[in-house]
mmCIF file of C-alpha atoms in Angstrom:
data_model
loop_
_atom_site.group_PDB
_atom_site.id
_atom_site.type_symbol
_atom_site.label_atom_id
_atom_site.label_comp_id
_atom_site.label_asym_id
_atom_site.label_seq_id
_atom_site.Cartn_x
_atom_site.Cartn_y
_atom_site.Cartn_z
ATOM 1 C CA MET D 1 5.593 -26.102 -7.908
ATOM 2 C CA ALA D 2 7.093 -23.334 -10.075
ATOM 3 C CA LYS D 3 7.283 -19.805 -8.787
ATOM 4 C CA ARG D 4 4.509 -17.447 -9.839
ATOM 5 C CA ALA D 5 5.646 -14.417 -11.846
ATOM 6 C CA ILE D 6 4.371 -11.660 -9.567
ATOM 7 C CA LEU D 7 5.063 -7.925 -9.843
ATOM 8 C CA LEU D 8 5.722 -5.686 -6.834
ATOM 9 C CA ASN D 9 3.513 -2.629 -6.324
ATOM 10 C CA CYS D 10 3.831 0.138 -3.752
ATOM 11 C CA ASP D 11 1.709 3.114 -2.644
ATOM 12 C CA MET D 12 3.567 6.338 -3.477
ATOM 13 C CA GLY D 13 3.198 10.085 -3.882
ATOM 14 C CA GLU D 14 1.601 10.354 -0.439
ATOM 15 C CA SER D 15 3.360 13.538 0.646
ATOM 16 C CA PHE D 16 1.272 16.708 0.783
ATOM 17 C CA GLY D 17 2.510 20.290 0.538
ATOM 18 C CA ALA D 18 5.264 20.714 3.149
ATOM 19 C CA TRP D 19 4.626 17.289 4.684
ATOM 20 C CA SER D 20 6.880 14.473 3.490
ATOM 21 C CA MET D 21 5.594 10.886 3.624
ATOM 22 C CA GLY D 22 7.247 7.672 2.483
ATOM 23 C CA ASN D 23 10.604 7.020 0.865
ATOM 24 C CA ASP D 24 9.653 7.140 -2.803
ATOM 25 C CA THR D 25 13.139 7.911 -4.099
ATOM 26 C CA LEU D 26 14.616 4.893 -2.299
ATOM 27 C CA VAL D 27 11.735 2.526 -3.052
ATOM 28 C CA MET D 28 11.084 3.253 -6.741
ATOM 29 C CA PRO D 29 14.162 1.387 -8.105
ATOM 30 C CA HIS D 30 12.987 -1.839 -6.423
ATOM 31 C CA VAL D 31 9.328 -2.070 -7.506
ATOM 32 C CA ASP D 32 7.473 -2.664 -10.756
ATOM 33 C CA MET D 33 4.307 -0.614 -10.176
ATOM 34 C CA ALA D 34 3.711 2.721 -8.406
ATOM 35 C CA ASN D 35 0.236 3.431 -6.998
ATOM 36 C CA ILE D 36 0.197 7.237 -7.015
ATOM 37 C CA ALA D 37 -2.157 9.107 -4.667
ATOM 38 C CA CYS D 38 -4.527 11.451 -6.491
ATOM 39 C CA GLY D 39 -5.137 14.213 -3.954
ATOM 40 C CA TYR D 40 -8.118 12.886 -1.990
ATOM 41 C CA HIS D 41 -6.292 11.008 0.800
ATOM 42 C CA ALA D 42 -2.833 12.460 0.174
ATOM 43 C CA SER D 43 -0.703 14.237 -2.450
ATOM 44 C CA ASP D 44 -1.217 17.385 -4.495
ATOM 45 C CA PRO D 45 -0.622 18.266 -8.173
ATOM 46 C CA THR D 46 3.086 18.994 -7.677
ATOM 47 C CA ILE D 47 3.725 15.803 -5.701
ATOM 48 C CA MET D 48 1.770 13.794 -8.278
ATOM 49 C CA SER D 49 3.840 15.273 -11.113
ATOM 50 C CA HIS D 50 7.156 14.625 -9.330
ATOM 51 C CA THR D 51 6.154 11.025 -8.564
ATOM 52 C CA VAL D 52 5.168 10.385 -12.168
ATOM 53 C CA ALA D 53 8.566 11.715 -13.273
ATOM 54 C CA LEU D 54 10.331 9.468 -10.749
ATOM 55 C CA ALA D 55 8.437 6.423 -12.024
ATOM 56 C CA VAL D 56 9.359 7.293 -15.613
ATOM 57 C CA ARG D 57 13.063 7.507 -14.696
ATOM 58 C CA HIS D 58 12.968 3.980 -13.263
ATOM 59 C CA ASN D 59 10.679 2.472 -15.923
ATOM 60 C CA VAL D 60 7.967 1.702 -13.337
ATOM 61 C CA LYS D 61 4.322 1.256 -14.357
ATOM 62 C CA ILE D 62 2.070 4.062 -13.107
ATOM 63 C CA GLY D 63 -1.251 3.387 -11.420
ATOM 64 C CA ALA D 64 -3.838 5.815 -10.051
ATOM 65 C CA HIS D 65 -4.592 5.408 -6.326
ATOM 66 C CA PRO D 66 -7.955 7.166 -5.785
ATOM 67 C CA SER D 67 -9.785 7.250 -2.452
ATOM 68 C CA TYR D 68 -12.679 8.727 -0.553
ATOM 69 C CA PRO D 69 -12.242 12.507 -0.022
ATOM 70 C CA ASP D 70 -10.616 12.136 3.396
ATOM 71 C CA LEU D 71 -7.307 13.973 3.824
ATOM 72 C CA GLN D 72 -7.706 14.129 7.607
ATOM 73 C CA GLY D 73 -8.234 10.370 7.916
ATOM 74 C CA PHE D 74 -5.774 9.377 5.163
ATOM 75 C CA GLY D 75 -8.631 7.723 3.297
ATOM 76 C CA ARG D 76 -9.067 5.033 5.939
ATOM 77 C CA ARG D 77 -12.588 6.060 6.971
ATOM 78 C CA SER D 78 -15.673 4.830 5.138
ATOM 79 C CA LEU D 79 -17.893 7.601 3.777
ATOM 80 C CA ALA D 80 -21.567 7.324 2.842
ATOM 81 C CA MET D 81 -21.557 7.977 -0.902
ATOM 82 C CA SER D 82 -23.950 6.874 -3.617
ATOM 83 C CA PRO D 83 -22.650 4.696 -6.473
ATOM 84 C CA GLU D 84 -23.055 7.673 -8.815
ATOM 85 C CA GLU D 85 -20.918 9.847 -6.524
ATOM 86 C CA VAL D 86 -18.248 7.140 -6.285
ATOM 87 C CA THR D 87 -18.066 6.769 -10.072
ATOM 88 C CA ALA D 88 -17.709 10.523 -10.611
ATOM 89 C CA MET D 89 -15.192 10.848 -7.761
ATOM 90 C CA ILE D 90 -12.911 8.187 -9.253
ATOM 91 C CA ILE D 91 -13.139 9.556 -12.789
ATOM 92 C CA TYR D 92 -12.154 12.979 -11.413
ATOM 93 C CA GLN D 93 -9.075 11.677 -9.576
ATOM 94 C CA VAL D 94 -7.872 9.240 -12.228
ATOM 95 C CA GLY D 95 -8.406 11.820 -14.950
ATOM 96 C CA ALA D 96 -6.077 14.217 -13.136
ATOM 97 C CA LEU D 97 -3.284 11.657 -12.877
ATOM 98 C CA LYS D 98 -3.798 10.548 -16.483
ATOM 99 C CA ALA D 99 -3.319 14.156 -17.630
ATOM 100 C CA LEU D 100 -0.092 14.431 -15.642
ATOM 101 C CA CYS D 101 1.122 11.170 -17.180
ATOM 102 C CA GLU D 102 0.490 12.603 -20.637
ATOM 103 C CA ALA D 103 2.384 15.757 -19.663
ATOM 104 C CA HIS D 104 5.391 13.508 -18.930
ATOM 105 C CA ASN D 105 4.959 11.582 -22.198
ATOM 106 C CA THR D 106 3.949 8.395 -20.428
ATOM 107 C CA GLU D 107 0.722 6.508 -19.824
ATOM 108 C CA LEU D 108 -1.534 5.345 -17.031
ATOM 109 C CA SER D 109 -1.337 1.548 -16.658
ATOM 110 C CA TYR D 110 -3.977 0.622 -14.029
ATOM 111 C CA VAL D 111 -6.129 1.859 -11.131
ATOM 112 C CA LYS D 112 -5.956 0.663 -7.515
ATOM 113 C CA PRO D 113 -8.441 2.188 -5.027
ATOM 114 C CA HIS D 114 -7.036 3.159 -1.639
ATOM 115 C CA GLY D 115 -7.867 2.389 1.972
ATOM 116 C CA ALA D 116 -11.509 2.260 3.021
ATOM 117 C CA LEU D 117 -12.716 2.501 -0.574
ATOM 118 C CA TYR D 118 -10.620 -0.565 -1.486
ATOM 119 C CA ASN D 119 -12.108 -2.511 1.432
ATOM 120 C CA ASP D 120 -15.681 -1.273 1.019
ATOM 121 C CA MET D 121 -15.944 -2.236 -2.663
ATOM 122 C CA LEU D 122 -15.240 -5.865 -1.707
ATOM 123 C CA LYS D 123 -18.020 -5.846 0.900
ATOM 124 C CA ASP D 124 -20.601 -4.064 -1.276
ATOM 125 C CA LEU D 125 -20.809 -5.235 -4.885
ATOM 126 C CA SER D 126 -22.855 -2.176 -5.890
ATOM 127 C CA LEU D 127 -19.828 -0.121 -4.877
ATOM 128 C CA PHE D 128 -17.512 -2.449 -6.815
ATOM 129 C CA ASP D 129 -19.815 -1.939 -9.808
ATOM 130 C CA ALA D 130 -19.497 1.849 -9.421
ATOM 131 C CA VAL D 131 -15.706 1.584 -9.273
ATOM 132 C CA ALA D 132 -15.617 -0.734 -12.306
ATOM 133 C CA ASP D 133 -17.830 1.706 -14.229
ATOM 134 C CA ALA D 134 -15.377 4.539 -13.541
ATOM 135 C CA VAL D 135 -12.196 2.603 -14.315
ATOM 136 C CA SER D 136 -13.616 1.209 -17.569
ATOM 137 C CA CYS D 137 -13.593 4.778 -18.950
ATOM 138 C CA PHE D 138 -9.786 4.688 -19.025
ATOM 139 C CA ASN D 139 -9.244 1.314 -20.737
ATOM 140 C CA VAL D 140 -6.851 0.096 -18.019
ATOM 141 C CA PRO D 141 -7.121 -2.777 -15.505
ATOM 142 C CA LEU D 142 -8.571 -2.430 -12.010
ATOM 143 C CA MET D 143 -6.458 -3.808 -9.163
ATOM 144 C CA THR D 144 -8.349 -5.519 -6.359
ATOM 145 C CA LEU D 145 -7.740 -8.000 -3.563
ATOM 146 C CA ALA D 146 -7.317 -11.659 -4.486
ATOM 147 C CA VAL D 147 -10.027 -13.326 -2.384
ATOM 148 C CA LEU D 148 -11.126 -16.938 -2.064
ATOM 149 C CA ASP D 149 -13.968 -16.487 -4.559
ATOM 150 C CA ASN D 150 -13.122 -13.937 -7.252
ATOM 151 C CA GLN D 151 -16.014 -14.923 -9.529
ATOM 152 C CA PRO D 152 -18.535 -12.241 -8.413
ATOM 153 C CA LEU D 153 -15.888 -9.588 -9.118
ATOM 154 C CA LEU D 154 -15.065 -11.122 -12.499
ATOM 155 C CA ASP D 155 -18.762 -11.177 -13.433
ATOM 156 C CA ILE D 156 -19.085 -7.429 -12.797
ATOM 157 C CA ALA D 157 -15.816 -6.676 -14.590
ATOM 158 C CA ASP D 158 -16.958 -8.694 -17.613
ATOM 159 C CA ARG D 159 -20.003 -6.438 -18.013
ATOM 160 C CA TYR D 160 -17.630 -3.485 -18.470
ATOM 161 C CA GLU D 161 -15.009 -5.470 -20.444
ATOM 162 C CA LEU D 162 -12.648 -4.502 -17.625
ATOM 163 C CA PRO D 163 -9.476 -6.527 -16.915
ATOM 164 C CA LEU D 164 -8.734 -7.222 -13.238
ATOM 165 C CA LEU D 165 -5.363 -7.469 -11.519
ATOM 166 C CA PHE D 166 -5.519 -9.539 -8.346
ATOM 167 C CA GLU D 167 -3.350 -8.404 -5.466
ATOM 168 C CA ALA D 168 -1.847 -9.987 -2.365
ATOM 169 C CA PHE D 169 -0.063 -8.240 0.519
ATOM 170 C CA ALA D 170 3.457 -8.928 1.744
ATOM 171 C CA ASP D 171 3.009 -7.358 5.181
ATOM 172 C CA ARG D 172 -0.660 -7.837 6.096
ATOM 173 C CA ARG D 173 -2.194 -10.786 7.919
ATOM 174 C CA TYR D 174 -5.195 -12.523 6.376
ATOM 175 C CA LEU D 175 -8.442 -13.835 7.838
ATOM 176 C CA ALA D 176 -9.726 -17.348 7.095
ATOM 177 C CA ASN D 177 -12.261 -15.909 4.596
ATOM 178 C CA GLY D 178 -9.378 -14.546 2.498
ATOM 179 C CA THR D 179 -9.797 -10.866 3.391
ATOM 180 C CA LEU D 180 -7.198 -8.730 5.152
ATOM 181 C CA ALA D 181 -7.181 -8.734 8.950
ATOM 182 C CA PRO D 182 -8.398 -5.316 10.171
ATOM 183 C CA ARG D 183 -5.637 -3.026 11.401
ATOM 184 C CA THR D 184 -7.426 -2.916 14.770
ATOM 185 C CA LEU D 185 -6.407 -6.552 15.408
ATOM 186 C CA ALA D 186 -3.093 -7.316 17.096
ATOM 187 C CA ASP D 187 -0.473 -8.529 14.582
ATOM 188 C CA ALA D 188 -2.621 -7.459 11.613
ATOM 189 C CA VAL D 189 0.448 -5.759 10.144
ATOM 190 C CA LEU D 190 3.698 -7.706 9.818
ATOM 191 C CA THR D 191 6.810 -5.741 10.766
ATOM 192 C CA ASN D 192 9.426 -8.470 11.211
ATOM 193 C CA ALA D 193 11.475 -9.025 8.042
ATOM 194 C CA GLU D 194 11.615 -12.801 8.519
ATOM 195 C CA ASP D 195 7.808 -13.036 8.800
ATOM 196 C CA ILE D 196 7.286 -10.865 5.715
ATOM 197 C CA ILE D 197 9.772 -12.815 3.584
ATOM 198 C CA SER D 198 8.151 -16.073 4.711
ATOM 199 C CA GLN D 199 4.707 -14.844 3.644
ATOM 200 C CA VAL D 200 6.084 -13.647 0.298
ATOM 201 C CA ARG D 201 7.560 -17.085 -0.358
ATOM 202 C CA GLN D 202 4.282 -18.805 0.519
ATOM 203 C CA ILE D 203 2.425 -16.628 -1.979
ATOM 204 C CA THR D 204 4.961 -16.624 -4.800
ATOM 205 C CA GLN D 205 6.113 -20.250 -4.601
ATOM 206 C CA TYR D 206 2.990 -22.094 -3.450
ATOM 207 C CA GLY D 207 0.026 -19.796 -4.069
ATOM 208 C CA LYS D 208 -0.979 -19.996 -0.409
ATOM 209 C CA VAL D 209 -0.939 -17.850 2.722
ATOM 210 C CA ARG D 210 -1.286 -18.701 6.423
ATOM 211 C CA THR D 211 -4.111 -16.805 8.103
ATOM 212 C CA ILE D 212 -4.091 -15.078 11.469
ATOM 213 C CA GLU D 213 -6.151 -18.042 12.766
ATOM 214 C CA GLY D 214 -3.485 -20.486 11.586
ATOM 215 C CA TYR D 215 -5.189 -21.868 8.451
ATOM 216 C CA ALA D 216 -3.504 -22.213 5.052
ATOM 217 C CA ILE D 217 -5.673 -20.794 2.259
ATOM 218 C CA ASP D 218 -5.183 -20.555 -1.506
ATOM 219 C CA ILE D 219 -4.335 -17.170 -2.973
ATOM 220 C CA GLU D 220 -3.610 -16.491 -6.641
ATOM 221 C CA ALA D 221 -2.114 -13.057 -7.189
ATOM 222 C CA ASP D 222 -0.805 -11.089 -10.151
ATOM 223 C CA THR D 223 0.922 -8.511 -7.970
ATOM 224 C CA LEU D 224 2.223 -8.151 -4.433
ATOM 225 C CA CYS D 225 1.806 -4.954 -2.412
ATOM 226 C CA VAL D 226 4.768 -3.742 -0.354
ATOM 227 C CA HIS D 227 5.095 -0.631 1.792
ATOM 228 C CA GLY D 228 8.109 1.668 2.061
ATOM 229 C CA ASP D 229 6.977 4.162 4.677
ATOM 230 C CA ASN D 230 10.150 3.847 6.801
ATOM 231 C CA LEU D 231 13.812 3.023 6.222
ATOM 232 C CA ALA D 232 13.464 -0.489 7.689
ATOM 233 C CA ALA D 233 10.626 -1.149 5.229
ATOM 234 C CA VAL D 234 12.827 -0.050 2.329
ATOM 235 C CA ASP D 235 15.421 -2.639 3.350
ATOM 236 C CA ILE D 236 12.684 -5.294 3.533
ATOM 237 C CA ILE D 237 11.566 -4.427 -0.019
ATOM 238 C CA LYS D 238 15.128 -5.034 -1.193
ATOM 239 C CA GLN D 239 15.083 -8.418 0.564
ATOM 240 C CA ILE D 240 11.728 -9.278 -1.033
ATOM 241 C CA ARG D 241 13.086 -8.415 -4.478
ATOM 242 C CA THR D 242 16.155 -10.570 -3.858
ATOM 243 C CA SER D 243 14.083 -13.512 -2.611
ATOM 244 C CA MET D 244 11.794 -13.331 -5.668
ATOM 245 C CA GLU D 245 14.718 -13.176 -8.088
#
């Protein structure tokens, strides 16, 4: 089977004020898409602007990475919000990043929700509808998890004439139902380079992934998420890029 042409994306711009997070300068040359935090789980206007400029220098596509308003919990806690609140919240965050892109003479290319919001919209289709409604205002694709049955998501997206980008993860274990294993489970996050490269090859060459329960499931992805939050992870991203090329 031929390799799938899959782009690498990475969460970036997650520093805040005097606090430095991630290794954006080292990671940016090795990825295709930068998911830039919009101030609700991390980042601030200056960090957002600097990250946009860094992406422009390396010809990397820029995506907005909105989340629940949860700086203390890094956007990993679910919040009780109405669909109307979610739609307005995303428009607010994405609009800010879009304006900064325009200030740097570049454009916004897609939106990828962060953390608990990303997970919750897959469990609650009314929430996915609210997210789709917001993203459709910007005429860019919405990035979401590639699950076993994407059709319900495609049906909602079609109502808004919204393109979807389906994503897989290089360093996260999967459950048999095609969703990500919760971080509370042992081995939910892969840290060994050999294990990560093996999973990348399964996805890119065969369109499959082995679950935490030991099953092989189909997964068709347009993009692969990598993380560069430590120096070892940066080296793994380089290895992933080499293995894909």
